[in-house]
Tab-separated table of C-alpha atoms in Angstrom:
chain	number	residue	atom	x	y	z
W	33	UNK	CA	198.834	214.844	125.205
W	34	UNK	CA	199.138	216.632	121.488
W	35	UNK	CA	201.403	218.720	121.044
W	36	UNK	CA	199.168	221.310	120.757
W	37	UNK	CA	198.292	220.890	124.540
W	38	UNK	CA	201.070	220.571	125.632
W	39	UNK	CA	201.947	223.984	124.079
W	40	UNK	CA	199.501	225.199	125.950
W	41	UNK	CA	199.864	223.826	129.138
W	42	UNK	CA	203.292	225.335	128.787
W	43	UNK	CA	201.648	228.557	127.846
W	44	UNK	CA	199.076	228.894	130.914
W	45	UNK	CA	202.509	228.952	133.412
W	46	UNK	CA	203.166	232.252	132.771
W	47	UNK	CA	206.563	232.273	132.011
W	48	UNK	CA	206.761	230.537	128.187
W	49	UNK	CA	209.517	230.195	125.485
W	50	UNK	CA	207.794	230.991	122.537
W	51	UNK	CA	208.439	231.974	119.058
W	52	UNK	CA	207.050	231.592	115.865
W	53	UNK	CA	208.691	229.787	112.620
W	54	UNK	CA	208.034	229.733	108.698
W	55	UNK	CA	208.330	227.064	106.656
W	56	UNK	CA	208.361	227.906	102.496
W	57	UNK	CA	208.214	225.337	100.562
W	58	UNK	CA	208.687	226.042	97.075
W	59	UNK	CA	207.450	224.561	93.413
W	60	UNK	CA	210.499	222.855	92.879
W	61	UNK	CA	211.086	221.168	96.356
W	62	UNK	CA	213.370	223.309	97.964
W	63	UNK	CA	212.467	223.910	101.904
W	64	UNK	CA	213.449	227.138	103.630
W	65	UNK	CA	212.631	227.268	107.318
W	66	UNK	CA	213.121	230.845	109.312
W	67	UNK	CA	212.408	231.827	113.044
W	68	UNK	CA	212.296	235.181	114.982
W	69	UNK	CA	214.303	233.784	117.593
W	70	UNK	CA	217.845	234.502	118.331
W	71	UNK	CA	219.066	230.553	118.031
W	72	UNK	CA	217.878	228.082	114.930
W	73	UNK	CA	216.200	224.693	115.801
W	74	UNK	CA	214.491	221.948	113.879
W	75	UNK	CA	211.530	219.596	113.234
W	76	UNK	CA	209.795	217.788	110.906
W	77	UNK	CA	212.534	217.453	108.982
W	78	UNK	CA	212.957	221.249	108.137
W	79	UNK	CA	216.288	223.592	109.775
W	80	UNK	CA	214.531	227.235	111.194
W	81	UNK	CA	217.454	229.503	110.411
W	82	UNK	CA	217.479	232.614	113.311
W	83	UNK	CA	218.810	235.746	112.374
W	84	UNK	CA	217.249	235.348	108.598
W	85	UNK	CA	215.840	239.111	108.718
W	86	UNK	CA	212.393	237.396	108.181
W	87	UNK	CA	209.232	238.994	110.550
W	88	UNK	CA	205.699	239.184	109.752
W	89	UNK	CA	203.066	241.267	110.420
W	90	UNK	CA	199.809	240.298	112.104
W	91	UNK	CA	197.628	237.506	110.811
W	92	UNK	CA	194.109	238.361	110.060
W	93	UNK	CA	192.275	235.361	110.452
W	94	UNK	CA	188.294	234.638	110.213
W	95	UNK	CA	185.660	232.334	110.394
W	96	UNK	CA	184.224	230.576	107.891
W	97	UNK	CA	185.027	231.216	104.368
W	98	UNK	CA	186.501	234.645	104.511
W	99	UNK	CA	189.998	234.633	103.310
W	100	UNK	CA	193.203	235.019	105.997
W	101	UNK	CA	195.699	236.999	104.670
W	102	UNK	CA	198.764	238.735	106.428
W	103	UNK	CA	202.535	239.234	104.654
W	104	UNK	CA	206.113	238.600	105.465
W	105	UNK	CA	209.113	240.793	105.219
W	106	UNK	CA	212.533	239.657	104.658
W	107	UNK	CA	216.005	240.687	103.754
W	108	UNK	CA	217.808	239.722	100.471
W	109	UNK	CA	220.845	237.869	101.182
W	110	UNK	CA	222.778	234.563	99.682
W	111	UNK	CA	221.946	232.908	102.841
W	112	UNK	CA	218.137	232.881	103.088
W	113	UNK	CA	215.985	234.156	100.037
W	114	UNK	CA	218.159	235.347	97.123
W	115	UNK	CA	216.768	238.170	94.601
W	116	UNK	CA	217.142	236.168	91.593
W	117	UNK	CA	215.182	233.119	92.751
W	118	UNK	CA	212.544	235.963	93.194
W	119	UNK	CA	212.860	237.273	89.852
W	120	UNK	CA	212.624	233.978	88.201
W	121	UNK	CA	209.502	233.342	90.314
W	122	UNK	CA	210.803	230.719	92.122
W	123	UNK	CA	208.690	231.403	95.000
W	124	UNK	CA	205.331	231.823	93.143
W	125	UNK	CA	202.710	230.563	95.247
W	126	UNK	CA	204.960	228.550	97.130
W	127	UNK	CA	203.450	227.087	100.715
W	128	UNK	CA	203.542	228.614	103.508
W	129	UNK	CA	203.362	227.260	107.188
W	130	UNK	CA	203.709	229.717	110.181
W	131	UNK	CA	204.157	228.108	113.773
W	132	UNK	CA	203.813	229.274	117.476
W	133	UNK	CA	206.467	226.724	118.909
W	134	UNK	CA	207.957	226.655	122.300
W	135	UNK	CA	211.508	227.006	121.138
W	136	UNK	CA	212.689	224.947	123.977
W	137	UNK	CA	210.799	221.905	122.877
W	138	UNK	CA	209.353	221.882	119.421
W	139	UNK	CA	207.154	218.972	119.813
W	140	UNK	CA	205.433	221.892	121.607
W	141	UNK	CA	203.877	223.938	118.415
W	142	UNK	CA	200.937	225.193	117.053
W	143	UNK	CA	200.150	225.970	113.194
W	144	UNK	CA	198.524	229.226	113.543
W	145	UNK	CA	199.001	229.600	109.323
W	146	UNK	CA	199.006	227.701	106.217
W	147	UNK	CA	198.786	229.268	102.886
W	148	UNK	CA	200.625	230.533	99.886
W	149	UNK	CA	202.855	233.256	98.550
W	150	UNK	CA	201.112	236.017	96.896
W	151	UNK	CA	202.599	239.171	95.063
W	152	UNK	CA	205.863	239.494	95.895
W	153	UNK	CA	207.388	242.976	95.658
W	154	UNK	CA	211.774	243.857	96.346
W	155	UNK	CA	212.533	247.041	96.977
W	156	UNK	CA	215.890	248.493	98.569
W	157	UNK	CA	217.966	245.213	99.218
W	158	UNK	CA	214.431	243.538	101.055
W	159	UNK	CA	211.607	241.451	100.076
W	160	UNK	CA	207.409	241.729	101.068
W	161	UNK	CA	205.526	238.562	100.141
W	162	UNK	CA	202.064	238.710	100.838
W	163	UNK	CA	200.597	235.501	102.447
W	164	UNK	CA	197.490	234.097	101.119
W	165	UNK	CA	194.996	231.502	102.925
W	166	UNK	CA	194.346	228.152	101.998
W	167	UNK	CA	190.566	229.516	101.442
W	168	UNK	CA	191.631	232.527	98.659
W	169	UNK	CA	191.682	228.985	96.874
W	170	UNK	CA	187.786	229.433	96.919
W	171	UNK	CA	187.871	232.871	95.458
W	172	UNK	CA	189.634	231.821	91.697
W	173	UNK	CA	188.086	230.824	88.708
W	174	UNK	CA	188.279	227.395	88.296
W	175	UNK	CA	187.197	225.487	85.031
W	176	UNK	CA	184.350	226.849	83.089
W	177	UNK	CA	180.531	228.239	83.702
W	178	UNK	CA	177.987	226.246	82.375
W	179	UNK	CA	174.271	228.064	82.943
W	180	UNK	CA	171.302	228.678	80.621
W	181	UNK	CA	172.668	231.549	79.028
W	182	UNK	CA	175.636	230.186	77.465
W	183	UNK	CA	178.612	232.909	77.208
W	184	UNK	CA	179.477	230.862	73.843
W	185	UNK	CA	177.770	231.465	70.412
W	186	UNK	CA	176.234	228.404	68.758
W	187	UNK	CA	178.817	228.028	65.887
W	188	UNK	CA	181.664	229.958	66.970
W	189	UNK	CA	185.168	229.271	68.038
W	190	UNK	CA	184.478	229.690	71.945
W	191	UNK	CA	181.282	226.827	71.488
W	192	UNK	CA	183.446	224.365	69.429
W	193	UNK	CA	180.407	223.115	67.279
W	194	UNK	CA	180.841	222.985	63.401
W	195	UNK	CA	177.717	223.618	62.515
W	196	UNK	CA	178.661	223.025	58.649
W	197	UNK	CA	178.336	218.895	59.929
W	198	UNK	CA	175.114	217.315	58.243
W	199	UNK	CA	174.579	215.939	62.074
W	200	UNK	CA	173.886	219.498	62.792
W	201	UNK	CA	171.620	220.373	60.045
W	202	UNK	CA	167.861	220.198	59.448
W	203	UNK	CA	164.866	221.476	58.049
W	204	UNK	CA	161.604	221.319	60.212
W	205	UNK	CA	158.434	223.141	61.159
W	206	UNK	CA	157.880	224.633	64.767
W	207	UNK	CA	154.638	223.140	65.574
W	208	UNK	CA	154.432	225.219	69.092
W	209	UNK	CA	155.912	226.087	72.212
W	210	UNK	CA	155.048	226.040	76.060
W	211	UNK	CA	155.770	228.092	79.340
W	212	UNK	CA	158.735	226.270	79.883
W	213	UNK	CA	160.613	227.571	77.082
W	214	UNK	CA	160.243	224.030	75.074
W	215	UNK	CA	159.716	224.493	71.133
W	216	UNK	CA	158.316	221.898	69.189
W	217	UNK	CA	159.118	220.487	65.787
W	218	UNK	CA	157.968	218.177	63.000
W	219	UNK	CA	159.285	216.979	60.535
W	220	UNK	CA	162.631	215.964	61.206
């Protein structure tokens, strides 16, 4: 079995050992696992610190492209997330995993969550990071639009052409046009 059903096997008995974990993983590398459970454990390679004053509110998840989004809450302390790595913006759109795991056997888990960090606001000795889904990915700008009605003027600094160029120059006649917006020219 995966450990997916086995998590759920253990789930259908009634009487489960659940909890759920976070995994950050920052820009630079560094890994910071936290749990709502009283008592840390550990897998893939990451430590889920208990106690960390990290909780999270409910995740809003939906089908197809929509985007999931939830956020996190957290104390400041030297221990777990520290205010200055948040003011340099060491947690900028770090990745995010969030876990249902049966804390008595972690094989058992579930990734109900992966995403990144959002805004990130402090106020009054705490932290709120707002989770974004994989598929808010989908929702930025990426690269530029190219359509018939270019947002560039011939010429200027936005199209990049140097019009001044003999390549670019010529003298013609416009012998006609058609429906298809084609214009036609002699004499170059």
């Amino acid at each position: 079995m995966t450990a997916r059903e086995d998590l759920l096997a253990h789930l259908q008995t009634g009487c489960t050992t659940v909890c759920r974990a976070w995994a950050v993983l920052r820009k630079d590398g560094v890994t910071y696992g936290f749990t709502d459970h009283d008592v840390g454990f550990a897998f893939d390679g990451i430590a889920f610190k208990a106690s960390s004053g990290m909780s999270a509110k409910a995740l809003q998840q939906a089908t197809g492209l929509s985007v999931d989004n939830t956020e996190t809450m957290g104390a400041l302390s030297d221990t777990a997330v520290d205010e200055a790595d948040i003011l340099a913006g060491r947690f900028d759109a770090a990745e995010v995993r969030v876990w249902l795991v049966n804390w008595n056997d972690p094989t058992q888990r579930i990734e109900q969550f992966r995403g990144n960090f959002g805004e990130i606001t402090r106020a009054g000795g705490a932290f709120k990071a707002e989770l974004r889904g994989l598929t808010d990915r989908l929702n930025q700008p990426q690269g530029q639009v190219f359509q018939r009605a270019c947002s560039a003027v011939l010429g200027d600094t936005a199209c990049g052409v140097d019009l001044t160029l003999p390549a670019y120059s010529a003298t013609g006649t416009v012998s006609g046009f058609d429906t298809d917006r084609r214009v036609f020219v002699t004499g170059l």
